[in-house]
Every structure is written in C-alpha cells, then in structure tokens.
Short mmCIF file of C-alpha atoms in Angstrom, two decimals:
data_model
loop_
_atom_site.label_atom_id
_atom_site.label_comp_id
_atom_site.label_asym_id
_atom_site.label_seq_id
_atom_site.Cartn_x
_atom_site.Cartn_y
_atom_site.Cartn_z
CA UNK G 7 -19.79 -0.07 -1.44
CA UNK G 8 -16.18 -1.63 -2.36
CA UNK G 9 -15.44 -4.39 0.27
CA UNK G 10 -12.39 -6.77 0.19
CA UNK G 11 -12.74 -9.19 2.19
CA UNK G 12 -9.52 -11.78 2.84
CA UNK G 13 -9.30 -15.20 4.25
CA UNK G 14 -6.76 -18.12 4.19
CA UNK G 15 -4.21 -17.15 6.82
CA UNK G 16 -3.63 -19.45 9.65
CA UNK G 17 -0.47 -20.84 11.38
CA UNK G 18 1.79 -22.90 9.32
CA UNK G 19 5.18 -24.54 9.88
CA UNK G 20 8.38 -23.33 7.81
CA UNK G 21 8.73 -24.62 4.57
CA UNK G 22 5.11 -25.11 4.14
CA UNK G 23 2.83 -23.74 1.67
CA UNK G 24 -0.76 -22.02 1.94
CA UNK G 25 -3.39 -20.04 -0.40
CA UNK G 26 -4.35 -16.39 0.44
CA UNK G 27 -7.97 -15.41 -1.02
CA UNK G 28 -9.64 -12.25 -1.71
CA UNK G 29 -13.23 -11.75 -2.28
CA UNK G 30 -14.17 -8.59 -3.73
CA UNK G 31 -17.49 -6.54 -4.73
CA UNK G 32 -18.83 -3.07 -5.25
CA UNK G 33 -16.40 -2.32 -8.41
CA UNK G 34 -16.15 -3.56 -11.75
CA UNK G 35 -12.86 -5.78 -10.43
CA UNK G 36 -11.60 -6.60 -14.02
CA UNK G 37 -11.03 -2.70 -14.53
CA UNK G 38 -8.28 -2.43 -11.75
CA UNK G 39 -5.10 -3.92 -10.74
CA UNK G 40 -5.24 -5.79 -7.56
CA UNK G 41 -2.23 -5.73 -5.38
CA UNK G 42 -1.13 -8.39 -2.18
CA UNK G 43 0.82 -5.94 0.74
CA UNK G 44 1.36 -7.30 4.43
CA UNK G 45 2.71 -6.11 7.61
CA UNK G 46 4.93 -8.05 10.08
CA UNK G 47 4.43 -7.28 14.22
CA UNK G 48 5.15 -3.66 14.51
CA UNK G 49 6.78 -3.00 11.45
CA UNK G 50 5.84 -1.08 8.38
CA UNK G 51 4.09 -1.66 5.14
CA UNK G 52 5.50 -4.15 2.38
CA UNK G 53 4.29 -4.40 -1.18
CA UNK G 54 4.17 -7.92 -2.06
CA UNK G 55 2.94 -8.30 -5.40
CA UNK G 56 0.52 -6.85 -8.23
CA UNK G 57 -1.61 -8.46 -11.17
CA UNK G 58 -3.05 -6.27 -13.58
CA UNK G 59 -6.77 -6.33 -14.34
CA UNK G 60 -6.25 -8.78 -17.04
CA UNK G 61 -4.25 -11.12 -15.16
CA UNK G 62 -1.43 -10.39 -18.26
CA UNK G 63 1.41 -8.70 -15.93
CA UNK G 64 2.09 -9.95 -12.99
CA UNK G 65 5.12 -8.65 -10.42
CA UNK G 66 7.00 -9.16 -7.27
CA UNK G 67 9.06 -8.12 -4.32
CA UNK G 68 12.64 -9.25 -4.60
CA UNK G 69 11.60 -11.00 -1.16
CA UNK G 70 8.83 -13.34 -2.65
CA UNK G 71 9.88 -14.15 -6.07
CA UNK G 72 9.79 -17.43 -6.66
CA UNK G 73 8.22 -18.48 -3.38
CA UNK G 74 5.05 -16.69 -3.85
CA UNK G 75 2.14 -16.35 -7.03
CA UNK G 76 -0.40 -14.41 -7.14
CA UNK G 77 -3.60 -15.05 -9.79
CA UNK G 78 -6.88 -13.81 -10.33
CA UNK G 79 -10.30 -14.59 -11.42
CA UNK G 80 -12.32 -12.26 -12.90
CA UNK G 81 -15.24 -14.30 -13.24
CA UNK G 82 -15.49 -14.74 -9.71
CA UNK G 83 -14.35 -11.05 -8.56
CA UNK G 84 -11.48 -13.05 -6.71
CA UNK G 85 -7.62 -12.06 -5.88
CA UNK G 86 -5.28 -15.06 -4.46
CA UNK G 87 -1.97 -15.32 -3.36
CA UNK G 88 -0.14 -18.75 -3.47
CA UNK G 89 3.37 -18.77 -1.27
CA UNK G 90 5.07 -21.58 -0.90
CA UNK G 91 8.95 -22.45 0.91
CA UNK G 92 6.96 -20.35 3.49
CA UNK G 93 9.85 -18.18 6.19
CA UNK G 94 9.65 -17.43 9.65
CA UNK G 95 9.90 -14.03 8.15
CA UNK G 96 6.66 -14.15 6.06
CA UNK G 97 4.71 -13.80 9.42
CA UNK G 98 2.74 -10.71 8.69
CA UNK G 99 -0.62 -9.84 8.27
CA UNK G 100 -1.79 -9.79 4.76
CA UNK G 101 -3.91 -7.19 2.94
CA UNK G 102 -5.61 -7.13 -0.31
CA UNK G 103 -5.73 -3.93 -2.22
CA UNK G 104 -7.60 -2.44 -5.01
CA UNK G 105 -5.55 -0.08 -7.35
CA UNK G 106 -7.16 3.34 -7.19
CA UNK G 107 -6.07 4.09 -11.03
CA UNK G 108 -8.64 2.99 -13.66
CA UNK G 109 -6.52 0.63 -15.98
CA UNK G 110 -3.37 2.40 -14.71
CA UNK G 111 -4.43 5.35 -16.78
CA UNK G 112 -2.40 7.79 -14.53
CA UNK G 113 0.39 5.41 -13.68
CA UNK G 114 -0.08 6.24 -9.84
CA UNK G 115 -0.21 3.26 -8.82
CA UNK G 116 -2.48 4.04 -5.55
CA UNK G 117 -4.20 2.41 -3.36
CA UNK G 118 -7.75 3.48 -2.83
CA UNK G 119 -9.50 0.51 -0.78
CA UNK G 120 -7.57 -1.89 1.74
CA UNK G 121 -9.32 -5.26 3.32
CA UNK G 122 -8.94 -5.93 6.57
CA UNK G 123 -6.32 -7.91 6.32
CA UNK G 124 -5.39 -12.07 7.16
CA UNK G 125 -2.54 -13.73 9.33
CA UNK G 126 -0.44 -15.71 8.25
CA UNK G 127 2.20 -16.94 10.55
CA UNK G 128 5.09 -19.22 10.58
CA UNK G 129 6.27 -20.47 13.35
CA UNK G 130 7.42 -24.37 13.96
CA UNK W 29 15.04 3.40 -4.64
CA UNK W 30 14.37 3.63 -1.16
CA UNK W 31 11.86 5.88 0.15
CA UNK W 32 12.89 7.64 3.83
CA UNK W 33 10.17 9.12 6.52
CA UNK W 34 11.43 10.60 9.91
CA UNK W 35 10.86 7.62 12.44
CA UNK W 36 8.46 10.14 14.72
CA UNK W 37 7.22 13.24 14.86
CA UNK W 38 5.27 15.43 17.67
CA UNK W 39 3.36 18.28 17.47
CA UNK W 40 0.44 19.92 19.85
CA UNK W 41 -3.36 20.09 18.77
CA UNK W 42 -4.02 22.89 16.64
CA UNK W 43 -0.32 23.44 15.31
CA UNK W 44 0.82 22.18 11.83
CA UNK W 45 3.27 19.37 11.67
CA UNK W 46 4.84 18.48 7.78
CA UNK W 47 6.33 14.68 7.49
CA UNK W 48 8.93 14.58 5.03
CA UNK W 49 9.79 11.30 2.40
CA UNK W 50 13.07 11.63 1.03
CA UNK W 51 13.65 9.59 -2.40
CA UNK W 52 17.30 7.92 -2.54
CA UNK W 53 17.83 8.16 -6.35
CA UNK W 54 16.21 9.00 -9.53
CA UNK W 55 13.72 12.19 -9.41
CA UNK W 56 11.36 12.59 -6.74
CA UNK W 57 8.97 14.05 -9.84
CA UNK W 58 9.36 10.77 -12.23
CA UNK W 59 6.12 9.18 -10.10
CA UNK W 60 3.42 9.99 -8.39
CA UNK W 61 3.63 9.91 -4.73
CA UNK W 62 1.00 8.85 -2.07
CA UNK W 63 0.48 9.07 1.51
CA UNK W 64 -1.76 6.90 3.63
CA UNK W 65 -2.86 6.89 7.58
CA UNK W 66 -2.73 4.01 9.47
CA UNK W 67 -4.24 4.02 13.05
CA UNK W 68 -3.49 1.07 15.57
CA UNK W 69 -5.49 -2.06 14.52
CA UNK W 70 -6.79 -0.87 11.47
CA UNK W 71 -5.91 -1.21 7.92
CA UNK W 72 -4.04 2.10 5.83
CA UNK W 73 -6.70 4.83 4.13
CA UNK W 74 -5.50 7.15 1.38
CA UNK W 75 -5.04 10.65 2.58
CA UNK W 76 -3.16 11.99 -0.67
CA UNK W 77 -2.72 10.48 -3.74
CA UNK W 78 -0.95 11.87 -7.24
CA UNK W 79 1.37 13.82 -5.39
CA UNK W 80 -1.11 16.59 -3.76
CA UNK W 81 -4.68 15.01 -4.25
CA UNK W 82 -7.34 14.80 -1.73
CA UNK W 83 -9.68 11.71 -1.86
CA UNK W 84 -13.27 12.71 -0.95
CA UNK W 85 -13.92 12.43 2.85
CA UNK W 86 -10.42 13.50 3.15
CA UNK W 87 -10.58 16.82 5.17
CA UNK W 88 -8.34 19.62 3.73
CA UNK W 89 -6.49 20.41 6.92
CA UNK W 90 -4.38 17.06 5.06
CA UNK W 91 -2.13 18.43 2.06
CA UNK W 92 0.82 17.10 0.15
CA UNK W 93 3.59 18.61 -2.33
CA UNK W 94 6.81 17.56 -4.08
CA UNK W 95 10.25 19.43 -4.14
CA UNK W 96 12.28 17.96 -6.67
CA UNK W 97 14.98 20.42 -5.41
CA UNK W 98 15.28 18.39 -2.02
CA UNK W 99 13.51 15.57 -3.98
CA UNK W 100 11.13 14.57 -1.49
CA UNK W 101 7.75 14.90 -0.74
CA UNK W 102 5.85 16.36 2.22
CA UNK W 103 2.60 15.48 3.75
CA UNK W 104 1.11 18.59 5.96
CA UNK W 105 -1.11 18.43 8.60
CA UNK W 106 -2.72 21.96 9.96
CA UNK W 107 -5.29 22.69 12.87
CA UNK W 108 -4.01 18.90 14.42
CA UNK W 109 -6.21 16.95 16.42
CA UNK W 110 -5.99 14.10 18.50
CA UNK W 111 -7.64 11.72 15.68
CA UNK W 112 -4.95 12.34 13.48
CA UNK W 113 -2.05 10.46 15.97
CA UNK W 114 -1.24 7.27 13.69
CA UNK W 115 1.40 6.23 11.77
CA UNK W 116 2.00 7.79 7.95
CA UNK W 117 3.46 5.84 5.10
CA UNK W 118 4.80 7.32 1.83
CA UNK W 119 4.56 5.42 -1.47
CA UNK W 120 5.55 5.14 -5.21
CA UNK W 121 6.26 3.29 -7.55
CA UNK W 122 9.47 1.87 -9.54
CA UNK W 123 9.26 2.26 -12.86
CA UNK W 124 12.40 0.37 -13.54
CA UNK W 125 11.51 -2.75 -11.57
CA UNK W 126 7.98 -2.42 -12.02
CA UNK W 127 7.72 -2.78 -7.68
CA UNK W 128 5.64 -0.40 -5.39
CA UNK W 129 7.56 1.52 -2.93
CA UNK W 130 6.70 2.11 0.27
CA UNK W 131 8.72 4.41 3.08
CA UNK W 132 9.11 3.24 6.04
CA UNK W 133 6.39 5.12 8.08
CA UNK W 134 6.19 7.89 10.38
CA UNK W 135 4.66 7.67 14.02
CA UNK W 136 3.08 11.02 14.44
CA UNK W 137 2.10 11.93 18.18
CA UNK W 138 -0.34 15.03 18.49
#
C-alpha cells in the first residue's frame, strides 16, 4: 500500500523559515518524481515544486523560487521542502505527491497518490 | 498557460453533467491532461489521467476527452450521484517552463 505521510507544518511568524517532510513507503520511491502542492483556506490547488527521482532536476512555481527548496533522499524514502522568507500568503496546507508516470516515461506528469496533507501557517 | 474550469456547476442525480477546462495558449493536445476529485476535508484522487484514462477503482460513469478544436478538455460525469458533489481540478503540464498546471477547480453540486 503507497502511503505518504507529511509532517513539519506548524505556525510560524513572517519572514521565518521551516522544513516540510515526507515519509513515504509501498513504492520503489527512487523510480518516481515526487512533487510539493498546497492549498490556501478555500482556494484551489497550487503546484509548488517537483524533484525528479534522481534528485538531478529540480523546479518551481514562479511564487516560491528562491524562497523555497525542495530535496530528497532516496535512501531514506524521504521528500522535504525547505521555505524560507516565509509570506502571510504561504498559509496553505501542504501535500506531498507521488508522480503517477514511471520515470516520466509518458510525460503526464500525474498525480496518482496524495498525503494527507500539513499546515503551515503564517501569521504574526 | 492558464488552465480555466467553470466556477460551479449543478446537475440532478442520475443526469450527466460535462466540466469543461479551457487552455489559454499553445494546443490543448501538446500534454496530457488530468482531472482529480476533491471532496471537503480530504486530499485530491485521480479520476482521469492521460487525457481519457481511468485509474482502477475509478467507476466508468467518470470519462474525459480533448477537443483541440475548442482546445479544452472535458471531464463527464453520467448516472450522477450524490457522492460525486466535490470540487474538480484540471491539470497539465508546461513544457516550456517545466511547471505543473493546475485550473482553478470546479464546485460541482448534484
């Protein structure tokens, strides 16, 4: 059974820094690019960033670059998402997502399994 | 390029409602689109992926197509029920500026 589990979000002031984490299991992680998305109060979905399964390619939203970077470990089936110069508008909740496309073979760029998701908020 | 999604969209139980997801520039047929269900407090599930595929669990009263004449894609619901009332986002990806796209959701109200 895939499971992505996140953890790291908590209230922080703006300006401030924090570390997302994502454990994951049931896949072969290093096989698939991992992706960050979140989701402020009542508003929609936001891709935030991607790493492909060998960590060699990284991107970003426009909205993040430079603020945020995201990293993985493959030894230790982990995702993570530093963001620092944190924004009142960064308050969302955060979700970790699995690629659905075995080393972007199709170029879909899917998502096939979602966590649960962290909050992070900013607020002073 | 920006993806657009009706804001809402009702239909009754039973009927067949179709949410449309308009690309602004380049050809609706250059990527693959997806469409995923998100109900209140819970995170998005895949309900079409690669432009008209079904994921396993997925019933097939859930279909999706691209028109590159209108160049959008459509997500259609038949026989609705109740359980499928949640919000729908579109999604693809930019080749150009290697980003994901999202649109910016539908709220559909059987």
């Amino acid at each position: 059974e895939v499971r992505l589990v996140e953890s790291g979000g908590v209230v922080v002031q703006p300006g401030g820094s924090l570390r997302l984490s994502c454990a994951a299991s049931g896949f072969n992680f290093d096989d698939y690019t991992m992706h960050w998305v979140r989701q402020a109060p009542g508003k929609g979905l936001e891709w935030v960033s991607l790493i492909k399964w060998d960590g060699g390619s990284l991107n970003y939203a426009d909205s993040v670059k430079g603020r945020f970077t995201i990293s993985r470990d493959n030894s230790k089936n982990s995702l993570s998402l530093q963001m620092n110069s944190l924004r009142i508008e960064d308050t969302a909740l955060y979700y970790c997502a699995k690629s659905g496309d075995y080393y972007d073979r199709s170029g879909s760029h899917y998502f096939d399994y979602w966590g649960q998701g962290t909050q992070v908020t900013v607020s002073s | 390029f920006i993806l657009t999604q009706p804001h809402s969209v009702s239909e009754s139980p039973g009927k067949t409602v179709t949410i449309s997801c308009t690309r602004s520039s380049g050809s609706i047929a250059n990527n693959y689109v997806q469409w995923y269900q998100q109900r209140p407090g819970s995170a998005p599930t895949v309900v079409i992926y690669e432009d008209d595929q079904r994921p396993s669990g997925v019933p097939d009263r859930f279909s999706g197509s691209v028109d590159s004449s209108s160049n959008s894609a459509s997500l259609t619901i038949s026989g609705l029920k109740t359980e499928d009332e949640a919000d729908y986002y579109c999604q693809s990806f930019d080749n150009r500026n290697h980003e994901v796209v999202f649109g910016g959701g539908t709220k559909l109200t059987v």
